[in-house]
XYZ file of C-alpha atoms in Angstrom:
587
model
C -42.201 -23.636 146.454
C -42.113 -19.827 146.452
C -43.908 -18.629 143.389
C -41.358 -17.032 142.425
C -39.244 -20.089 142.231
C -41.865 -21.482 140.160
C -41.535 -19.157 137.457
C -38.173 -18.870 137.215
C -38.016 -22.696 136.658
C -40.447 -22.101 133.793
C -38.624 -19.346 131.962
C -35.745 -21.525 132.188
C -37.655 -24.305 131.117
C -38.621 -22.517 128.184
C -35.699 -20.614 127.023
C -33.996 -25.238 127.254
C -37.024 -25.547 124.975
C -36.237 -23.222 122.848
C -32.377 -23.940 122.246
C -33.490 -27.068 122.284
C -35.806 -26.567 118.522
C -33.365 -24.330 117.835
C -30.360 -26.990 117.087
C -32.962 -28.969 115.915
C -33.201 -28.822 111.897
C -35.980 -27.982 110.055
C -36.940 -28.051 106.407
C -38.126 -25.183 104.273
C -39.030 -24.947 101.097
C -36.089 -25.127 98.542
C -37.233 -23.041 95.959
C -36.986 -19.430 98.698
C -33.920 -20.807 100.522
C -31.987 -21.347 97.193
C -33.525 -17.585 95.755
C -32.403 -16.651 99.269
C -28.964 -16.970 98.495
C -29.263 -16.980 94.808
C -29.847 -13.749 94.759
C -26.868 -13.130 97.211
C -23.896 -14.809 94.614
C -25.581 -13.032 91.239
C -25.394 -9.004 93.003
C -21.513 -10.110 95.070
C -20.155 -12.340 92.459
C -22.481 -12.621 89.132
C -22.856 -16.644 89.562
C -26.709 -18.884 89.589
C -27.210 -21.624 92.069
C -29.359 -24.177 91.932
C -30.757 -26.921 94.396
C -32.690 -30.070 93.712
C -34.199 -30.289 97.679
C -34.669 -30.570 100.129
C -33.653 -28.046 102.238
C -33.264 -28.168 105.789
C -32.514 -24.453 108.428
C -30.591 -24.745 111.870
C -30.872 -21.607 114.041
C -27.757 -22.092 116.337
C -24.963 -22.553 117.404
C -25.346 -20.531 114.523
C -27.387 -20.084 111.414
C -27.008 -22.551 109.189
C -28.597 -23.946 105.084
C -28.676 -27.505 103.760
C -28.886 -28.026 100.739
C -28.777 -30.922 98.093
C -27.864 -32.147 94.807
C -26.045 -27.631 94.199
C -25.150 -26.687 91.185
C -22.557 -23.325 90.630
C -22.460 -21.961 87.632
C -20.880 -18.309 85.422
C -22.990 -17.998 82.625
C -24.275 -21.499 82.780
C -21.024 -22.757 82.584
C -20.611 -25.774 85.671
C -17.672 -24.276 88.355
C -18.646 -26.988 91.215
C -21.925 -29.271 92.169
C -22.210 -30.996 95.802
C -24.717 -33.361 97.143
C -24.485 -31.820 99.860
C -23.914 -27.834 100.874
C -23.999 -26.557 104.073
C -23.753 -23.351 104.413
C -23.354 -21.211 107.868
C -24.951 -17.404 107.281
C -23.247 -14.490 109.111
C -25.526 -13.227 111.955
C -24.974 -9.418 110.558
C -26.309 -9.863 107.411
C -28.898 -12.370 108.299
C -30.775 -9.193 110.463
C -30.549 -7.194 107.512
C -32.167 -9.775 105.166
C -29.025 -10.822 103.286
C -27.153 -13.945 103.135
C -23.736 -13.955 103.272
C -21.946 -17.299 103.665
C -18.963 -17.118 106.886
C -18.458 -21.082 106.061
C -19.389 -23.507 104.230
C -18.773 -27.199 103.836
C -19.383 -29.327 100.617
C -19.853 -33.380 101.097
C -19.441 -35.155 97.677
C -18.352 -32.236 95.273
C -16.714 -32.095 92.297
C -14.947 -28.570 91.083
C -14.345 -27.774 87.436
C -11.412 -26.221 86.143
C -10.828 -24.260 82.995
C -10.089 -26.352 79.806
C -8.258 -24.186 77.900
C -6.816 -20.249 76.822
C -10.385 -19.555 76.513
C -12.202 -21.184 79.051
C -12.099 -18.050 81.693
C -15.405 -19.170 84.191
C -13.491 -18.795 87.319
C -11.855 -15.113 85.863
C -14.753 -13.615 86.557
C -15.983 -14.163 89.730
C -12.113 -13.823 91.612
C -11.695 -10.697 89.879
C -15.606 -9.493 90.938
C -13.891 -11.616 94.708
C -11.174 -9.736 94.711
C -13.023 -6.256 94.481
C -14.768 -7.090 97.595
C -11.610 -8.480 99.880
C -10.206 -4.846 98.636
C -13.533 -3.087 99.573
C -13.153 -4.741 103.246
C -16.133 -7.133 102.601
C -15.802 -10.572 105.216
C -14.343 -13.463 103.435
C -15.055 -17.160 104.069
C -13.645 -17.646 107.119
C -14.067 -21.519 107.508
C -14.036 -23.818 103.639
C -14.172 -27.631 104.433
C -14.645 -30.608 101.474
C -14.777 -33.812 102.140
C -15.105 -36.834 99.269
C -13.747 -33.889 97.099
C -13.014 -33.654 93.114
C -11.448 -31.342 90.743
C -11.784 -32.197 86.990
C -10.806 -30.867 83.951
C -13.599 -29.160 82.128
C -17.215 -30.525 83.011
C -16.536 -33.333 80.507
C -13.333 -34.293 81.100
C -12.299 -37.204 83.327
C -11.554 -36.557 87.643
C -7.654 -35.497 87.999
C -7.727 -35.551 91.607
C -9.885 -37.955 93.983
C -9.937 -38.429 97.831
C -10.480 -34.813 98.054
C -10.670 -33.539 101.970
C -9.638 -29.814 102.920
C -9.641 -27.432 105.948
C -9.310 -24.715 105.796
C -9.592 -21.398 107.369
C -9.721 -17.789 107.182
C -10.415 -15.307 109.837
C -10.262 -11.956 108.753
C -9.412 -10.106 104.770
C -5.669 -9.574 106.236
C -5.087 -12.194 107.535
C -3.369 -15.130 106.565
C -5.186 -18.626 105.611
C -4.225 -21.576 106.864
C -5.115 -25.044 105.067
C -4.486 -29.122 105.072
C -5.686 -31.569 103.225
C -5.181 -34.529 101.145
C -6.342 -36.011 97.768
C -5.765 -38.869 95.374
C -3.623 -37.857 92.258
C -3.422 -40.792 89.582
C -3.808 -43.387 92.397
C -1.179 -41.767 94.571
C -2.483 -40.279 97.758
C -0.778 -37.224 99.089
C -1.293 -34.323 101.881
C -0.912 -30.505 101.908
C -0.220 -27.968 104.712
C 0.430 -24.578 103.705
C 0.473 -22.158 106.564
C 0.902 -17.761 106.464
C -0.265 -17.233 103.004
C -2.506 -13.999 102.532
C -4.909 -14.259 99.516
C -6.104 -10.920 99.259
C -2.453 -10.019 98.602
C -1.761 -12.257 96.255
C -4.887 -11.344 94.701
C -3.860 -7.282 94.584
C -0.549 -8.008 93.089
C 1.045 -7.808 96.886
C 3.240 -10.067 97.490
C 2.815 -12.454 100.171
C 4.758 -15.334 102.886
C 4.013 -18.781 102.244
C 4.884 -21.848 103.565
C 3.930 -25.003 102.212
C 4.349 -29.176 102.713
C 3.749 -31.644 100.786
C 3.701 -35.186 100.891
C 3.086 -38.343 98.878
C 3.969 -42.212 100.056
C 8.297 -42.053 98.091
C 9.232 -38.562 99.054
C 8.107 -34.929 100.125
C 8.583 -30.589 99.080
C 8.441 -27.988 101.391
C 8.888 -25.047 100.734
C 9.148 -21.646 102.519
C 9.149 -18.282 101.159
C 7.477 -15.162 99.424
C 4.321 -15.375 96.638
C 2.906 -13.169 94.573
C 0.835 -13.410 91.291
C 1.216 -10.516 88.627
C 0.746 -11.703 85.339
C 1.079 -15.729 86.988
C 1.758 -16.793 90.324
C 5.426 -16.519 91.212
C 7.279 -18.048 94.274
C 10.719 -17.667 95.465
C 12.472 -18.680 99.047
C 13.897 -21.469 100.196
C 12.868 -25.239 99.131
C 13.822 -29.284 99.930
C 12.846 -32.051 98.080
C 13.503 -35.835 98.308
C 12.295 -39.002 97.179
C 13.400 -42.107 97.829
C 12.611 -43.348 93.737
C 12.438 -40.542 91.756
C 11.980 -42.079 88.876
C 8.901 -43.389 90.258
C 7.521 -39.876 91.352
C 8.582 -38.535 88.305
C 6.182 -40.668 86.350
C 3.427 -40.138 89.192
C 3.588 -36.152 87.864
C 4.020 -36.746 84.295
C 6.781 -35.690 83.713
C 9.591 -37.600 81.369
C 13.567 -36.784 82.708
C 17.149 -37.115 81.429
C 19.132 -40.250 82.638
C 15.925 -42.204 84.225
C 17.505 -45.394 84.331
C 20.500 -44.438 86.929
C 17.838 -42.202 89.024
C 17.307 -43.009 92.287
C 17.361 -41.910 95.947
C 18.003 -37.760 95.901
C 17.696 -34.690 97.531
C 17.501 -31.394 96.732
C 17.818 -28.206 98.451
C 18.523 -24.674 98.428
C 17.475 -21.525 97.447
C 14.567 -21.341 94.241
C 12.374 -18.879 92.374
C 9.434 -20.719 90.639
C 7.350 -19.888 87.624
C 4.683 -21.922 85.990
C 6.573 -24.427 83.561
C 9.961 -22.636 85.058
C 12.491 -23.399 87.713
C 15.892 -21.906 89.128
C 17.893 -22.710 91.448
C 20.820 -19.938 92.590
C 22.224 -21.895 94.803
C 21.386 -25.905 95.010
C 22.229 -29.191 97.007
C 22.451 -31.847 95.175
C 22.701 -35.758 96.886
C 22.282 -38.335 94.494
C 22.573 -41.618 96.424
C 26.231 -41.138 97.914
C 27.689 -37.883 95.949
C 27.098 -34.383 97.208
C 27.053 -31.735 94.637
C 26.632 -28.034 94.917
C 26.403 -25.469 92.535
C 23.218 -23.228 90.546
C 20.280 -25.038 88.124
C 17.393 -25.176 86.122
C 14.389 -26.452 84.586
C 11.686 -26.006 82.273
C 9.302 -28.205 81.246
C 7.565 -28.598 78.250
C 3.536 -29.424 76.877
C 5.007 -33.026 76.289
C 6.594 -32.925 80.264
C 9.898 -33.160 78.499
C 11.719 -31.972 81.659
C 15.017 -29.589 80.210
C 17.533 -29.961 82.950
C 20.662 -27.216 83.199
C 23.243 -26.926 86.198
C 26.957 -26.691 86.753
C 27.677 -28.301 89.065
C 30.450 -29.562 91.761
C 31.783 -31.886 94.405
C 34.475 -33.284 96.214
C 34.108 -37.247 95.286
C 31.843 -38.819 92.812
C 30.716 -42.084 92.085
C 29.795 -43.457 88.120
C 30.467 -46.636 88.767
C 26.374 -47.084 88.580
C 26.820 -45.602 84.262
C 28.363 -49.435 83.458
C 26.820 -52.220 82.710
C 26.332 -54.746 85.146
C 28.007 -57.960 84.161
C 26.096 -60.904 86.873
C 24.943 -62.195 82.762
C 27.473 -63.951 81.551
C 26.161 -63.281 77.693
C 26.210 -59.347 78.919
C 27.633 -58.286 75.875
C 24.770 -59.112 73.745
C 22.302 -57.673 76.218
C 19.990 -55.683 73.866
C 20.918 -51.252 73.417
C 18.478 -48.234 73.666
C 19.259 -45.001 73.805
C 15.496 -44.403 74.680
C 15.224 -44.543 78.380
C 18.076 -42.194 79.022
C 17.090 -39.258 76.511
C 13.420 -39.273 78.102
C 14.386 -35.679 78.709
C 16.911 -33.144 77.866
C 20.333 -31.652 80.159
C 22.747 -29.142 79.362
C 25.480 -30.127 82.540
C 28.939 -28.875 83.258
C 30.406 -31.163 86.168
C 33.879 -30.966 88.449
C 35.158 -33.358 91.179
C 37.826 -33.127 92.829
C 38.207 -36.860 92.435
C 36.081 -39.681 90.504
C 35.323 -43.222 90.325
C 34.250 -45.262 88.060
C 34.077 -49.291 88.834
C 38.046 -49.983 90.507
C 39.476 -46.736 87.696
C 40.328 -43.315 89.615
C 40.552 -39.855 88.434
C 41.543 -36.378 90.513
C 40.492 -32.991 89.026
C 37.677 -33.442 86.214
C 35.963 -31.517 84.287
C 33.270 -32.619 82.603
C 30.534 -32.098 80.382
C 26.531 -34.023 79.632
C 23.977 -33.059 77.205
C 21.306 -35.278 76.394
C 19.084 -34.704 73.098
C 15.877 -36.681 72.172
C 17.838 -39.802 70.591
C 21.418 -38.241 71.274
C 24.276 -38.446 74.093
C 27.259 -36.573 75.016
C 29.767 -37.211 77.163
C 32.988 -34.501 77.195
C 36.135 -34.922 79.444
C 37.872 -31.464 79.254
C 40.378 -32.409 82.124
C 41.147 -35.580 83.862
C 44.347 -36.251 85.922
C 44.521 -40.284 86.093
C 47.746 -41.672 87.470
C 50.299 -38.708 87.613
C 48.980 -38.153 83.454
C 46.239 -36.268 81.905
C 42.897 -38.119 80.488
C 40.618 -35.548 77.863
C 38.026 -37.153 75.667
C 35.055 -36.583 74.215
C 31.423 -39.399 73.134
C 28.530 -39.421 71.008
C 25.937 -41.634 71.252
C 23.567 -41.822 68.538
C 19.434 -43.474 67.714
C 20.190 -45.311 64.513
C 16.536 -46.994 64.881
C 16.551 -49.791 63.291
C 20.169 -50.362 63.943
C 20.198 -50.164 67.382
C 23.480 -47.047 68.562
C 25.891 -44.738 66.955
C 28.669 -44.373 69.253
C 31.467 -42.214 68.115
C 34.874 -41.506 70.684
C 38.239 -39.374 71.221
C 40.426 -38.879 73.525
C 43.854 -38.776 74.554
C 46.065 -39.374 77.155
C 49.661 -37.734 78.501
C 52.235 -39.547 80.275
C 50.449 -41.862 82.235
C 51.576 -44.293 84.394
C 50.239 -47.148 82.017
C 51.193 -50.161 85.603
C 49.253 -48.152 88.184
C 45.929 -47.484 84.631
C 46.305 -51.491 84.522
C 46.556 -51.900 88.409
C 43.036 -50.228 88.603
C 41.407 -52.098 86.478
C 41.960 -54.837 87.780
C 44.114 -56.589 84.520
C 47.627 -57.950 84.371
C 50.823 -55.309 83.873
C 52.619 -56.523 80.750
C 54.042 -53.141 79.684
C 55.338 -50.669 82.247
C 55.556 -47.397 81.773
C 54.367 -43.542 80.438
C 51.724 -43.766 78.254
C 50.825 -40.589 75.463
C 48.249 -41.884 72.954
C 45.322 -40.704 70.655
C 42.337 -42.834 69.777
C 39.201 -42.389 67.357
C 36.806 -44.503 66.418
C 33.337 -45.029 65.441
C 31.140 -48.292 65.757
C 27.402 -49.085 65.339
C 24.968 -52.514 66.768
C 22.441 -52.753 68.661
C 24.903 -54.488 70.871
C 28.484 -54.334 71.909
C 29.299 -57.384 70.394
C 27.792 -56.153 67.477
C 29.375 -52.811 67.702
C 32.368 -54.274 68.971
C 32.748 -56.925 65.020
C 31.685 -53.381 63.728
C 34.125 -50.952 64.554
C 36.183 -49.245 63.472
C 38.821 -45.788 63.780
C 42.499 -45.625 64.575
C 44.929 -45.828 67.915
C 48.415 -44.818 68.530
C 50.640 -45.403 71.851
C 53.686 -44.302 72.505
C 54.668 -45.767 75.799
C 58.248 -44.155 77.002
C 60.762 -45.012 79.692
C 59.087 -48.284 80.396
C 59.384 -52.084 80.431
C 57.509 -55.403 79.447
C 56.985 -58.737 81.422
C 57.486 -61.897 79.788
C 60.363 -61.679 77.490
C 63.576 -60.504 77.159
C 66.800 -60.090 74.877
C 70.402 -60.570 74.485
C 71.763 -58.010 72.846
C 75.346 -58.786 72.409
C 77.779 -56.464 70.712
C 78.121 -57.558 67.052
C 75.688 -60.421 66.619
C 71.930 -60.081 66.217
C 69.838 -59.135 69.349
C 67.616 -62.662 70.052
C 63.633 -62.384 72.185
C 64.188 -65.208 75.128
C 60.866 -65.779 77.308
C 60.902 -64.784 80.540
C 63.025 -61.562 83.047
C 61.518 -58.052 81.129
C 62.834 -56.258 78.348
C 63.535 -52.489 79.159
C 63.032 -50.033 76.339
C 63.425 -46.813 75.892
C 60.483 -45.678 74.041
C 57.111 -48.274 72.101
C 54.529 -47.383 69.813
C 51.923 -48.543 68.026
C 49.763 -47.524 65.410
C 46.532 -49.049 65.024
C 44.183 -49.154 62.021
C 40.568 -50.916 63.290
C 37.827 -51.335 60.731
C 34.872 -53.694 60.802
C 36.658 -54.774 63.959
C 39.635 -56.305 62.614
C 42.858 -54.500 63.337
C 46.628 -53.323 60.849
C 49.454 -52.389 63.352
C 50.278 -50.068 60.759
C 53.892 -49.194 62.994
C 54.929 -51.209 65.912
C 58.264 -50.553 67.020
C 60.177 -51.284 70.099
C 63.578 -48.993 70.958
C 66.436 -50.909 73.413
C 69.604 -48.520 74.416
C 71.284 -51.153 71.363
C 68.223 -52.506 69.436
C 65.360 -52.200 67.507
C 62.210 -54.684 67.690
C 59.701 -54.297 64.998
C 56.080 -55.639 64.430
C 54.152 -56.632 62.018
C 50.708 -58.221 62.293
C 46.627 -57.797 62.894
C 43.962 -58.001 65.670
C 41.364 -59.654 66.167
C 39.147 -57.751 68.033
C 35.254 -59.199 68.817
C 37.886 -62.686 70.028
C 39.984 -61.126 71.455
C 43.634 -62.341 70.013
C 47.061 -61.530 68.677
C 49.198 -62.703 65.135
C 51.694 -60.830 64.612
C 55.308 -61.213 64.163
C 58.524 -59.397 65.683
C 61.824 -58.797 63.810
C 64.358 -57.442 66.337
C 67.084 -55.357 64.660
C 70.652 -53.891 65.833
C 71.297 -50.304 65.755
C 74.343 -50.433 65.485
C 75.145 -48.885 62.089
C 78.115 -51.804 61.242
C 75.836 -54.301 61.894
C 73.001 -52.910 59.663
C 75.297 -53.364 57.292
C 76.837 -57.096 57.715
C 72.766 -58.760 57.610
C 72.018 -57.524 54.766
C 73.112 -60.856 53.111
C 71.895 -62.590 56.166
C 68.213 -64.414 56.482
C 65.952 -62.311 59.365
C 65.768 -63.061 63.090
C 61.015 -63.651 63.162
C 59.473 -64.649 66.416
C 55.956 -65.128 66.447
C 53.999 -63.762 69.189
C 50.024 -64.854 68.914
C 46.893 -66.468 70.668
C 44.353 -64.832 73.578
C 45.853 -61.369 74.440
C 45.296 -63.180 78.327
C 48.086 -65.747 76.712
C 49.795 -64.712 74.232
C 52.507 -66.949 73.339
C 56.098 -66.340 72.057
C 57.911 -69.170 69.109
C 61.056 -68.540 66.873
C 60.156 -68.978 63.677
C 62.782 -70.313 60.727
C 64.940 -67.798 58.955
C 63.857 -69.823 55.830
C 59.833 -68.045 55.886
C 59.220 -66.033 53.959
C 57.971 -62.373 54.750
C 54.575 -62.057 56.448
C 52.701 -63.036 58.757
C 53.072 -67.170 59.366
C 50.544 -69.526 57.715
C 48.668 -70.033 61.815
C 48.707 -66.519 62.663
C 46.476 -65.781 59.075
C 43.896 -67.388 61.205
C 44.368 -65.113 64.281
C 45.681 -68.432 66.453
C 49.198 -70.080 66.898
């Protein structure tokens, strides 16, 4: 082998040996290394740097220092502490004798956020960082965190745990790419952030922003712009979806209205967001199988109470989930509570081409819903039900230990009564066009108690209808006679019912045919769903009315459960008023 070959081999071996040595970690004096890094942090950001040691140094593939037991403070207040910190040093600054971090890797780190408005521990360092970047200083190009935690205040509990972050920021004017995972309130979540330009945000200029958040029951995707002037502002397009909205809201620490009926939901559209305030001038909301379009907004109170407002429209609305479940035969005695429904505030205006609640169908619906602490108010501005118009208003108030207080008002105009009863799955004893009104109030801890305490007034008029199961024999010159079977056609039927304590008194009851009139008197027992009344047929012939003044009246009893009423004649000698059997609301 030639001398030249031997020299080349020796040189190569020496270079390999030097490279291997440079890749090794060498122990260095912790106070000197700490002072080397600390001088840069103090001069550039006003921060104090502490490290317990031991400390190691490696030169390849890039010069880096590894510290143990690290603490970073601002004016004596802790910003971050880490069991292990690796600092990759910028080569240019290092040759000039300065410590400039190009990349940081933190293991088992804990970050401390401000406790309140008076805690500005991060304000000064962030302002100095912004100024340095604006002057052309190089940013921290890479940041990695494993096993991290975030707390509010030095003595506060960890709000975020299991934090793992990888961030890349090649230069000050470029975008920041970040991905990571964390656990908040025991629920794991992921985050991906792209295209954000921190320098633009720090200097008050808008920056593009793409972000994606994910958790076991849902996700949130944002694509828009962000800015920071007197606080953060985001605007753009967003999509939020969850398989279990109550679970997601509870995880976020938010209390929402109508929580018992919330479930699967998707919200997407244009948005503008500030701290504790959110607006969507154009949105699409899918709840269960209903899709609504419109606009809305939300604000979040300091106690986590969510206030929602909106104007929404849909082609098809199904409100069947609002009905109480009847799988339990004792459902009318199930305790009623308003608190689960009023965890947040709601001011909603709603319109639907068609709507359904249970088996009841409606069209051209315009409604409103107002939810406040301890109160729910639902208003029906207009709805078409079986060819007629229905309007109404219902108010529920939290009565404390006494249960709920309810007020119900409504009107109906030219509703096809037979078709309405069919929709409700009931028999059709009466047909015709219904005009009516009601005003009721009740209170109680369950539906059964509220029925026993209901009071108010109901009035109904039915035009050009029929009564099933009864016939009226109208013979000229004789009193009309009621018989079972067939149908009774009438021109108009009127009923006015005064209700108190669950008992209804028939204040006015009349059925008019072409030649006769039936007068109805009696009572209705709402809790027991029974009727006890007497019917008196009268001829509308004025001559016949004069002849019958000296005659005994012809009376009939209509009594029994609503679903099985029985008609029978009463003795003409029985005095006027209710029969003895009827006074107990039973035949």
